[in-house]
Coordinates of C-alpha atoms in Angstrom, one line a residue:
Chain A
X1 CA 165.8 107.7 142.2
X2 CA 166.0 110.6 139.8
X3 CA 165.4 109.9 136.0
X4 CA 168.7 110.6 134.7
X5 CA 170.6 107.5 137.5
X6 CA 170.8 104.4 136.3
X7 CA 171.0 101.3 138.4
X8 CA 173.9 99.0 137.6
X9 CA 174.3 95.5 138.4
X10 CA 175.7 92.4 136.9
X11 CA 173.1 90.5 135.7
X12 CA 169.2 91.9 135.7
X13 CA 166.3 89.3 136.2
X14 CA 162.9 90.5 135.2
X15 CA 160.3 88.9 137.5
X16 CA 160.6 87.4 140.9
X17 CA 158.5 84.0 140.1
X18 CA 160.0 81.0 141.1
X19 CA 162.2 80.6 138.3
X20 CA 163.6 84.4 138.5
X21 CA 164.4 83.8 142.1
X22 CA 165.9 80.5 141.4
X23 CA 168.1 81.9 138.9
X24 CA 169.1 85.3 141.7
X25 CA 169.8 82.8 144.1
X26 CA 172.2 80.6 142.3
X27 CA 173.7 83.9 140.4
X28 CA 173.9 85.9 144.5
X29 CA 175.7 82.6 145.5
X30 CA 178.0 82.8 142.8
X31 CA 178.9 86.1 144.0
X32 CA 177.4 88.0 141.2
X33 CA 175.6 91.3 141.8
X34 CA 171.8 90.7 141.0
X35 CA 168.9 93.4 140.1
X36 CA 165.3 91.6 140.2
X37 CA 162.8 93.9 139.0
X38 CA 158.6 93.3 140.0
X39 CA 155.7 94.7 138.1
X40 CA 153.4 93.6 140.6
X41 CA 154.8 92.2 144.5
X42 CA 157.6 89.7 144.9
X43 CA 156.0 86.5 143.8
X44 CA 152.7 87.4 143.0
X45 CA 151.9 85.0 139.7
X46 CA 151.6 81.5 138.8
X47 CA 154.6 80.8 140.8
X48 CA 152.1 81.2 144.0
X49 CA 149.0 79.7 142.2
X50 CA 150.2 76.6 141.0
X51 CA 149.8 72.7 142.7
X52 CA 153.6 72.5 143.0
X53 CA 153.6 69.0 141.4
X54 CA 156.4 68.1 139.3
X55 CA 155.1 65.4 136.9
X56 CA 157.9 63.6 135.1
X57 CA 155.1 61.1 134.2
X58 CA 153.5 63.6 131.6
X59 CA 156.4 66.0 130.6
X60 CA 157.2 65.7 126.8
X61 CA 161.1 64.4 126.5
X62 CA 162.8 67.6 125.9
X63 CA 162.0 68.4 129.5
X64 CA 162.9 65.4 131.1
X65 CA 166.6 65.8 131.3
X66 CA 165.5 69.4 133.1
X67 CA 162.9 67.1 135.2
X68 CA 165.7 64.5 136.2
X69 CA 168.2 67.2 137.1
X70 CA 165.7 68.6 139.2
X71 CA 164.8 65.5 140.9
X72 CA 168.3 63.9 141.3
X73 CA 170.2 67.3 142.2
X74 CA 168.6 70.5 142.4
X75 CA 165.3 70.7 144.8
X76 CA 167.1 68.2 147.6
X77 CA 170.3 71.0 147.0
X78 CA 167.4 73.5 148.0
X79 CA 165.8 71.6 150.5
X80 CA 169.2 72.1 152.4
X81 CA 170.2 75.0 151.3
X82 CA 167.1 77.5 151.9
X83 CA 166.4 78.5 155.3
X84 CA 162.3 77.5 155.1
X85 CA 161.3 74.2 154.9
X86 CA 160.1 74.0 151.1
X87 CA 158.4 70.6 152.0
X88 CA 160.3 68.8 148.8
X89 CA 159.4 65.4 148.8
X90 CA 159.9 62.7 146.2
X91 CA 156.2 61.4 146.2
X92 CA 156.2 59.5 143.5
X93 CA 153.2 59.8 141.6
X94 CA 149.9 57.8 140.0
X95 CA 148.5 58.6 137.2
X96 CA 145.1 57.2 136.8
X97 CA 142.9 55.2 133.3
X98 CA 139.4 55.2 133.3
X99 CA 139.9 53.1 130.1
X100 CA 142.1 50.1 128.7
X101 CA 142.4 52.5 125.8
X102 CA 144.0 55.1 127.8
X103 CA 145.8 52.4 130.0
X104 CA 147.5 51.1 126.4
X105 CA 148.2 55.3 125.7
X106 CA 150.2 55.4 128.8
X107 CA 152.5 52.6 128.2
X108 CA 153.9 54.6 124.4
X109 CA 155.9 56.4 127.4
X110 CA 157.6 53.5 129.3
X111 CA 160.7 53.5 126.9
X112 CA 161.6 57.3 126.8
X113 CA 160.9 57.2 130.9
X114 CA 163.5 54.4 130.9
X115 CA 165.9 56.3 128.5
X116 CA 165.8 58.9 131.2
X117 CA 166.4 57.1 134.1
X118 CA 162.7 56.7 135.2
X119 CA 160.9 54.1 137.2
X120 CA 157.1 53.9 136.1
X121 CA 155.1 51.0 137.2
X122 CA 151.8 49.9 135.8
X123 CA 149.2 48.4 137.7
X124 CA 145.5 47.5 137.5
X125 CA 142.3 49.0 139.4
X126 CA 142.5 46.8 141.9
X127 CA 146.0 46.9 142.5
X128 CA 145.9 50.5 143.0
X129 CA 143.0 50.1 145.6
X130 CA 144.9 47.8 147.0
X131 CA 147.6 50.7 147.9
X132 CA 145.1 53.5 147.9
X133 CA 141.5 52.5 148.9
X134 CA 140.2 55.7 148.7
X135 CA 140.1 55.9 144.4
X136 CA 137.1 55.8 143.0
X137 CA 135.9 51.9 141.2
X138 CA 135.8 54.1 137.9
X139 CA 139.4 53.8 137.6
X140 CA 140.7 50.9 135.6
X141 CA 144.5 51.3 135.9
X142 CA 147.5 53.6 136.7
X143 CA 150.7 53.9 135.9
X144 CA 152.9 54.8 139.4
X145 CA 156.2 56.8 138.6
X146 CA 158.5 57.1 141.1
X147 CA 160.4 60.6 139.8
X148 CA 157.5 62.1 140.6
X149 CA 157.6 64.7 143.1
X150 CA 156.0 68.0 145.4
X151 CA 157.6 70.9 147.1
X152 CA 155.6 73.9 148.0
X153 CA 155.2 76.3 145.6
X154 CA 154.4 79.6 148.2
X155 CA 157.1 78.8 150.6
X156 CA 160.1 77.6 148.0
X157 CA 159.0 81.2 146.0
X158 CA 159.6 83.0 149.1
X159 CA 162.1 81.2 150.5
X160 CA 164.5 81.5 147.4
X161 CA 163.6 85.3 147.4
X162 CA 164.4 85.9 151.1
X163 CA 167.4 83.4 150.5
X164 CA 168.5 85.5 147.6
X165 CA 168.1 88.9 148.7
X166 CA 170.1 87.9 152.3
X167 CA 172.9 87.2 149.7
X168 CA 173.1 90.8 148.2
X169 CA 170.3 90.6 145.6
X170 CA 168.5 94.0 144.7
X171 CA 164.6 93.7 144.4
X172 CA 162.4 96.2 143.0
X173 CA 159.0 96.3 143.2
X174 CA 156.1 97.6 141.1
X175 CA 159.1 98.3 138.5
X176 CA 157.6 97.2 135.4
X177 CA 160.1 96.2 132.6
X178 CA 158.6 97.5 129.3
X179 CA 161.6 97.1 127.4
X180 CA 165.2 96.0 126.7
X181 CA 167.7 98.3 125.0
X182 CA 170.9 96.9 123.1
X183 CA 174.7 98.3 122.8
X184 CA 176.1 97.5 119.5
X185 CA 173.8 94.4 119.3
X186 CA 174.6 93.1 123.1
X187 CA 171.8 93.4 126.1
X188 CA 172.6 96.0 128.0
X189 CA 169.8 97.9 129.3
X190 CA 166.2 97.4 130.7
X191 CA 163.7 100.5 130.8
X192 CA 160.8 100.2 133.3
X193 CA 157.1 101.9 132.9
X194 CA 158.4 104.9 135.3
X195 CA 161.2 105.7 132.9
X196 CA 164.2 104.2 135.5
X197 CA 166.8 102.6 134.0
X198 CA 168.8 99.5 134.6
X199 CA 172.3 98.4 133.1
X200 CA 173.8 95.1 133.1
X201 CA 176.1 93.1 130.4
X202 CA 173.8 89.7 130.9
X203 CA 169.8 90.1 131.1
X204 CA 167.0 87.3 131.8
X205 CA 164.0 87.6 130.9
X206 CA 161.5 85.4 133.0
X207 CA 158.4 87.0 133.7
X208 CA 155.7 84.4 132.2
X209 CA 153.4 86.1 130.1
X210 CA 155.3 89.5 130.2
X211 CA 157.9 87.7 128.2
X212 CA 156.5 87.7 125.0
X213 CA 156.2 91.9 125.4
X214 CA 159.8 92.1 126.4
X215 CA 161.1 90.0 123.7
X216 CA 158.9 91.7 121.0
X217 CA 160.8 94.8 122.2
X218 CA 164.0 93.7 121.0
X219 CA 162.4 92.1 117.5
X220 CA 162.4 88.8 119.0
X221 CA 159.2 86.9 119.1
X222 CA 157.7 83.4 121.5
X223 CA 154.4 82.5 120.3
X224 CA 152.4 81.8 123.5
X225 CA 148.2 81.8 124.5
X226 CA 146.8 82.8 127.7
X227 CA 145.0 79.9 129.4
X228 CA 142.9 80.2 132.6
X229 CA 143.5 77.4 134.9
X230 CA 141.7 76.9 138.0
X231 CA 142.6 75.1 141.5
X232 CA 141.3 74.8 145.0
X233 CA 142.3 73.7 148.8
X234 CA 140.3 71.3 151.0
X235 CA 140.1 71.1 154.5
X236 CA 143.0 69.1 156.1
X237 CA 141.6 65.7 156.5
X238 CA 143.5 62.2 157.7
X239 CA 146.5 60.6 155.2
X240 CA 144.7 59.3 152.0
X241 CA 148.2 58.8 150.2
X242 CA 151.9 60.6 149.9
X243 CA 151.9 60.2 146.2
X244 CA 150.4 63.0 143.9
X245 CA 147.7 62.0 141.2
X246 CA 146.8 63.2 137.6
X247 CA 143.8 61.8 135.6
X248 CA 146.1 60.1 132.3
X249 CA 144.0 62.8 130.0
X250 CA 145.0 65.5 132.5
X251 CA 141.1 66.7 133.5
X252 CA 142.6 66.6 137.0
X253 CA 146.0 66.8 139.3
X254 CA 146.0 67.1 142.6
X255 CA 148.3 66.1 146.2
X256 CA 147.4 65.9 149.6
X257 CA 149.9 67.8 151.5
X258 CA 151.4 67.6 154.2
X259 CA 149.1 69.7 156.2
X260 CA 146.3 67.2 155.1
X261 CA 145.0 69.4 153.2
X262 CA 144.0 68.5 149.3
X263 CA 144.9 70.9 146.9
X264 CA 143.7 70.1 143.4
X265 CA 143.1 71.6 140.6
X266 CA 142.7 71.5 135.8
X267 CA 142.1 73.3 132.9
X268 CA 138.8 73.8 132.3
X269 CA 139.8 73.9 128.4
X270 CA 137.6 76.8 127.8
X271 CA 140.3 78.8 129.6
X272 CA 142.1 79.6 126.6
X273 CA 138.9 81.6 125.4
X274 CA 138.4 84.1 128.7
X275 CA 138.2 88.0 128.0
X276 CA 141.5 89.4 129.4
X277 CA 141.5 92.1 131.8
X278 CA 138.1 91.1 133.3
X279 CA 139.6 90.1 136.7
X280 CA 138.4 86.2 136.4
X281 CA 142.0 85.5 137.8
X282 CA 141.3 86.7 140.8
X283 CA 137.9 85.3 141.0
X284 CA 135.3 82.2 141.2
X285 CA 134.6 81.6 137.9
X286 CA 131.1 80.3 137.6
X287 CA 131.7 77.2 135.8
X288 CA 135.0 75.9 136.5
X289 CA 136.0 75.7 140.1
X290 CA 132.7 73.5 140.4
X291 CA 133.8 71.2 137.5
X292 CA 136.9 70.3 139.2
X293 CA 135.3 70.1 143.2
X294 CA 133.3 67.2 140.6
X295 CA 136.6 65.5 139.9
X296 CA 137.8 65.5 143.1
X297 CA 134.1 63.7 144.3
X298 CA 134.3 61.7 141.5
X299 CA 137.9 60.5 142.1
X300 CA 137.6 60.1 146.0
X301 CA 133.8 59.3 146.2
X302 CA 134.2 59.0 150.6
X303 CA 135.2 62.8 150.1
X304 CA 132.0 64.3 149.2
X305 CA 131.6 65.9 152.4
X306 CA 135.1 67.5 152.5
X307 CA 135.1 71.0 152.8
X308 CA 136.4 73.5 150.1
X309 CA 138.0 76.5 151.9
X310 CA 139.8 78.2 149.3
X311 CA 139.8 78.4 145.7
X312 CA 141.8 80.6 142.9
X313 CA 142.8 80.6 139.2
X314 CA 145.9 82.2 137.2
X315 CA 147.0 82.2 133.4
X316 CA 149.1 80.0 132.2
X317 CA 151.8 81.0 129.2
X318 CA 150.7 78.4 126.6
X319 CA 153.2 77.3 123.8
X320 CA 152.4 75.2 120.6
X321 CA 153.2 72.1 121.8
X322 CA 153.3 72.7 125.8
X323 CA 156.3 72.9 126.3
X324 CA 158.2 75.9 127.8
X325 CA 161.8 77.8 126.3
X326 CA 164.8 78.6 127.7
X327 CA 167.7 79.6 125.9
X328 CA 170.7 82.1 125.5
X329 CA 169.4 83.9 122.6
X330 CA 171.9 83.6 120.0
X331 CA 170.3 87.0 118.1
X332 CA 171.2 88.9 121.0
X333 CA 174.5 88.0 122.9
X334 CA 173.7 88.6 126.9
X335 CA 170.1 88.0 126.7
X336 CA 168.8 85.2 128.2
X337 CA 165.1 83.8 128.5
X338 CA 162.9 81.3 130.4
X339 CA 159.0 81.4 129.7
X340 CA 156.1 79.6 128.0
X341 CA 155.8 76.9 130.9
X342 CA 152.5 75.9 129.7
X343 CA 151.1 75.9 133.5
X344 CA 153.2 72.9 134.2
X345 CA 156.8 74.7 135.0
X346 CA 156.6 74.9 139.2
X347 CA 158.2 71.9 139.2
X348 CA 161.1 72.0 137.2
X349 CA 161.7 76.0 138.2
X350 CA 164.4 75.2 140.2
X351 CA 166.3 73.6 137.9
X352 CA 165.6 76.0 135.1
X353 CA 166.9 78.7 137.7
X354 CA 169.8 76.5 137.9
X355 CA 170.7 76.2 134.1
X356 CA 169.8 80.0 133.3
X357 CA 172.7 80.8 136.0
X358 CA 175.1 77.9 134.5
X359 CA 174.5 79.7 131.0
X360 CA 175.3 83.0 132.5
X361 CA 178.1 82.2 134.4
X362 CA 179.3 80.0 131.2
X363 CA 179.2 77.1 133.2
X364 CA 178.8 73.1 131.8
X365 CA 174.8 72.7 131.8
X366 CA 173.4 70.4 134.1
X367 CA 170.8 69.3 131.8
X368 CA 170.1 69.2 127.8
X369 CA 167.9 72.0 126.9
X370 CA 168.9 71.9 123.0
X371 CA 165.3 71.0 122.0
X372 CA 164.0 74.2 124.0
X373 CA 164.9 76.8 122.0
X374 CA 161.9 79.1 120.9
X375 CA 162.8 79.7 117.7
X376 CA 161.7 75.6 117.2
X377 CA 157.8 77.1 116.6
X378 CA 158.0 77.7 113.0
X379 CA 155.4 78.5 110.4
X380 CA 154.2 75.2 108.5
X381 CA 155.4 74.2 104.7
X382 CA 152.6 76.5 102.9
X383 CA 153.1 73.9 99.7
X384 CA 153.0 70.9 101.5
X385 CA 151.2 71.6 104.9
X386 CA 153.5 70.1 106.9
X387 CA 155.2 71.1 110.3
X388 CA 159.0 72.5 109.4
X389 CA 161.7 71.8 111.6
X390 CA 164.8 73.4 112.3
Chain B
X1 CA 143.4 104.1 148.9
X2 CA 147.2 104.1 147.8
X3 CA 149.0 101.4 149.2
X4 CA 152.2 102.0 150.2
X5 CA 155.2 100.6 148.2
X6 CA 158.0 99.7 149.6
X7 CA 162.0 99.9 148.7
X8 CA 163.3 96.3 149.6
X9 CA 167.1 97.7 149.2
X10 CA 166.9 99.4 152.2
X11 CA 167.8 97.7 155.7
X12 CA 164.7 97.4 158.3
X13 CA 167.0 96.8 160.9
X14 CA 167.9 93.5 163.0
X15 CA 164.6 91.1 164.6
X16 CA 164.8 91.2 168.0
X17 CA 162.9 89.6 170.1
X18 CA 159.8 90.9 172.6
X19 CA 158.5 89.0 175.7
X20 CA 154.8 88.1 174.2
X21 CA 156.5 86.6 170.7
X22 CA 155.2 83.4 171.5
X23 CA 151.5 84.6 171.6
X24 CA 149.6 82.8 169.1
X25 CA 147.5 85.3 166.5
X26 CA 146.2 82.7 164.3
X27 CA 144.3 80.2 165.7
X28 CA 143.6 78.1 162.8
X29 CA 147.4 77.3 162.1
X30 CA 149.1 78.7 165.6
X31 CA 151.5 81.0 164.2
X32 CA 152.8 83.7 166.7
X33 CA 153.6 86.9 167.1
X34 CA 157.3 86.1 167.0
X35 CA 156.9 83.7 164.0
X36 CA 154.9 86.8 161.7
X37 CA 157.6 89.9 163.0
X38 CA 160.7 87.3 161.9
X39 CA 159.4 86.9 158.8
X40 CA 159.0 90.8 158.1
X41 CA 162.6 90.8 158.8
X42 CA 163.0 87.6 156.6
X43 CA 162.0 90.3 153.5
X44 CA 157.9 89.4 154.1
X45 CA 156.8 92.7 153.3
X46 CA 153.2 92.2 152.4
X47 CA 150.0 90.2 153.9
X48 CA 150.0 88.5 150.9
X49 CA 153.6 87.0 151.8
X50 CA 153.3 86.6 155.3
X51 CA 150.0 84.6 154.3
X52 CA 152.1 82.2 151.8
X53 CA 155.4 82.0 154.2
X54 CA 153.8 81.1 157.6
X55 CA 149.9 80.0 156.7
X56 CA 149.1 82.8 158.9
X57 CA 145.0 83.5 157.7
X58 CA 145.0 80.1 155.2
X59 CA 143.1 77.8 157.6
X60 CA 139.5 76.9 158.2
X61 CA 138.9 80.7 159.3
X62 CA 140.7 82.1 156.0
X63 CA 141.8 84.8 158.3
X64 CA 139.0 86.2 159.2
X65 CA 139.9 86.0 163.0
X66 CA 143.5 86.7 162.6
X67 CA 143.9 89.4 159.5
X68 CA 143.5 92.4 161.3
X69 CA 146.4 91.7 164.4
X70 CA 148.4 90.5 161.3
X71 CA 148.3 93.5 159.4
X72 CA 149.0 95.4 163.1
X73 CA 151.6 93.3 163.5
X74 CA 153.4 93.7 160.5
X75 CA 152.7 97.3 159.9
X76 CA 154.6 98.2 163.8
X77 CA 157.4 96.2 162.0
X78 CA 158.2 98.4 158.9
X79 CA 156.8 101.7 161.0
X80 CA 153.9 102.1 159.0
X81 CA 149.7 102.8 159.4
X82 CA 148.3 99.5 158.9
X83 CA 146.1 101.2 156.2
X84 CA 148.6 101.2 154.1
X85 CA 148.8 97.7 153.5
X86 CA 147.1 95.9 151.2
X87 CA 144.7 93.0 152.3
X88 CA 145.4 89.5 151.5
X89 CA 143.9 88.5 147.9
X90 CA 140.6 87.3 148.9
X91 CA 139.9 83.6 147.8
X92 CA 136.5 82.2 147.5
X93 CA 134.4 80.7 149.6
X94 CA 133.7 83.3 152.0
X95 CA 133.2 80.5 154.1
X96 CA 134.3 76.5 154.0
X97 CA 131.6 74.8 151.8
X98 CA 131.1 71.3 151.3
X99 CA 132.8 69.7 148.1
X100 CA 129.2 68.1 147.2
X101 CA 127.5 71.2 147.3
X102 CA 129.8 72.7 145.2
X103 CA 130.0 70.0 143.0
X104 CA 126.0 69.6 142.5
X105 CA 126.1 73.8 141.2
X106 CA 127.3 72.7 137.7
X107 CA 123.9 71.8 137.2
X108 CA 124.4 68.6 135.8
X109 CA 121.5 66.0 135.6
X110 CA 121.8 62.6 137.2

């Protein structure tokens, strides 16, 4: 492509991540023309890194209505739809007390689950070994929520790109967005690290971390931490349980899938604090892979002499309160936005695909997303010290 | 070593199939021949992606066995030197290690 060509399209998604590809494939169905454009390979970030839980049981409410739509409509839709299996299953999930204290915690959720259409069940120590006799005597209760569910994250990341691209989509590879240009205050072009250029009249910006560069570019400003999670594979070994499980103070989550294998993983909490650009993504950290192989030993003390055959680790776009944003961005008429997951966004990234194309294609929304608008974080009452809200 | 980038816009062509497609190259998770060259023509362009897509080299043997016919395969596909494409992201253990072990190097007293 020479300098001076410029690539036209009718809508432009930066990053091909599960929600990006999501959002091409539902936009390509639609009949739209769709540019994706790749800093790195197709797929190639938390998307493919993550334990591809959805845990209704522990999303703040102003995801749940995303969560429901998810679970109700929009990963069986893909489970038909995509031509790979995406293993979507609705598990159901436990997540596990160690104390009555934290038992008591768990239960401040049971009405907003119930406003939303959510089945949680709680149960004592014993009742849970009852259904899974593998868990660990340490546990004292759990709280079993039936919205809970898995799909894999490698193969539904794939799959939507290979579905999306068969439908016309255009992806671009190592084309690194580095910023967004407006027309008489509309989005209308996106200028990549090689100097190409892209034109469309409706942009989306949902490219994790990069999102916080892009938007910066047009004045516009998420406030989001890097954290370093970590996660690892086991062997496959024989059916423990379907469900997915989470510790209730969220040290742990893991699933055993349906390979057999166990894939579990947690935030070390000292993530947050890594050096950037020294690689520990792509590495063993010393510390934290072997503080989560403890909780899994801990949790399922028969396991101890499981294998460990792979194990990874990946940033996670942190927000304030955990909770991600996507919005039309009101500032900027044709620029749209999805980021700051807050390493819990695999499992509603098919819905959030599905509401960024319903905003683009001015359709009725599928869920509530009114309490995700970034511009929510904003700087505490300097007289009072209080949080503000809009 | 510059890997080689490629232009997903631009048509590969139509899978079609060879006699040997149902020989199996990884062991660990018996994927074939035929299963890795579809998926170069399902837009699986890199090891890393054929890895995710089929499990090819993410069994007990991490691909240690398989990665090279792999990266054969898939580079005859798209026409290229199999030096041009970039291994798989390497993932730690080199080799399966047992969850106690690795549990017992935090260090922690009993």
């Amino acid at each position: 492509m020479s300098s001076k060509e410029v690539r036209k399209s009718d809508i432009i998604i930066i990053g091909s991540g599960a929600v990006g590809n999501a959002a091409a494939y539902f936009l390509s169905s639609a009949g739209r023309s769709v540019t994706v454009l790749e800093k790195d390979t197709v797929g190639n970030g938390s998307s493919v890194r993550n334990g591809g839980q959805n845990k209704m049981n522990t999303r703040g409410e102003p995801e749940l209505s995303l969560g429901m739509y998810g679970v109700t409509e929009i990963w069986p839709r893909l489970q038909k739809e995509l031509d790979v299996d995406i293993e979507f299953r609705k598990t159901g999930g436990y997540r596990n007390a160690l104390t009555d204290d934290e038992m008591e915690n768990m239960q401040k959720f049971w009405p907003i689950a119930k406003k939303y259409g959510m089945h949680i069940e709680y149960m004592d120590g014993t009742e849970l070994r009852k259904r899974v006799p593998q868990f660990s005597e340490r546990i004292a209760g759990a709280a079993h929520c039936e919205e809970d569910t898995w799909s894999n994250p490698l193969k539904t990341t794939l799959g939507l790109y290979s579905k999306a691209r068969a439908l016309g989509a255009k992806y671009y590879d190592h084309e690194k967005a580095v910023s967004i240009e407006t027309v008489k205050g509309r989005a209308k072009r996106v200028v990549t690290e090689c100097g190409h250029i892209y034109e469309a009249d409706k942009i989306c910006i949902t490219a994790c971390f990069g999102s916080r560069a892009l938007l910066n570019s047009v004045s516009l400003d998420v406030p989001f931490t890097h954290a370093l999670c970590e996660i690892f594979v086991t062997e496959p070994v024989p059916r423990i349980l379907d469900e997915i499980f989470i510790g209730s103070k969220g040290g742990y989550y893991g699933t055993q899938t349906i390979h057999g294998s166990i894939v579990m993983g947690g935030g070390s909490r000292i993530g947050a604090f890594q050096r950037e650009g020294n690689h520990v993504e792509f590495t063993l950290t010393p510390d934290n892979v072997p503080s989560g192989i403890k909780g899994l030993t801990d949790l399922f003390p028969s396991l101890e002499n499981i294998k460990i055959v792979r194990s990874w680790s990946g940033w996670h776009d942190r927000t304030p309160d955990d909770m991600c944003c996507i919005e039309a961005i009101d500032e900027i008429p044709g620029l749209y936005a999805a980021c700051g997951f807050s390493g819990h966004g695999f499992g509603i990234s098919a819905p959030v695909g599905k509401v960024l194309s319903e905003l683009m294609l001015e359709q009725p929304l599928g869920a509530d997303i009114s309490k995700l608008k970034f511009n929510r974080f904003m700087p505490i009452d300097a007289f009072t010290g209080d949080d503000r809200k809009r | 070593m510059e890997y080689k980038v490629f232009d997903r816009t631009k048509p590969i062509g139509e899978f079609t199939a060879q006699p040997d497609d149902d020989l199996i190259i990884c062991r660990c998770e018996e994927i074939t021949k035929g299963e890795i060259r579809k998926a170069v023509y399902d837009g699986m362009y890199t090891i890393n992606e054929i890895k995710r897509y089929l499990r090819a080299g993410m069994g007990l043997c991490q691909g240690l066995t398989c990665g090279r016919n792999v990266k054969d395969i898939v580079a005859r596909e798209l026409g290229i030197s199999p030096a041009e494409l970039e291994e798989a992201t390497p993932r730690p253990p080199a080799r399966p290690v047992t969850a106690k072990v690795y549990a017992d190097c935090r260090g922690e007293e009993d």
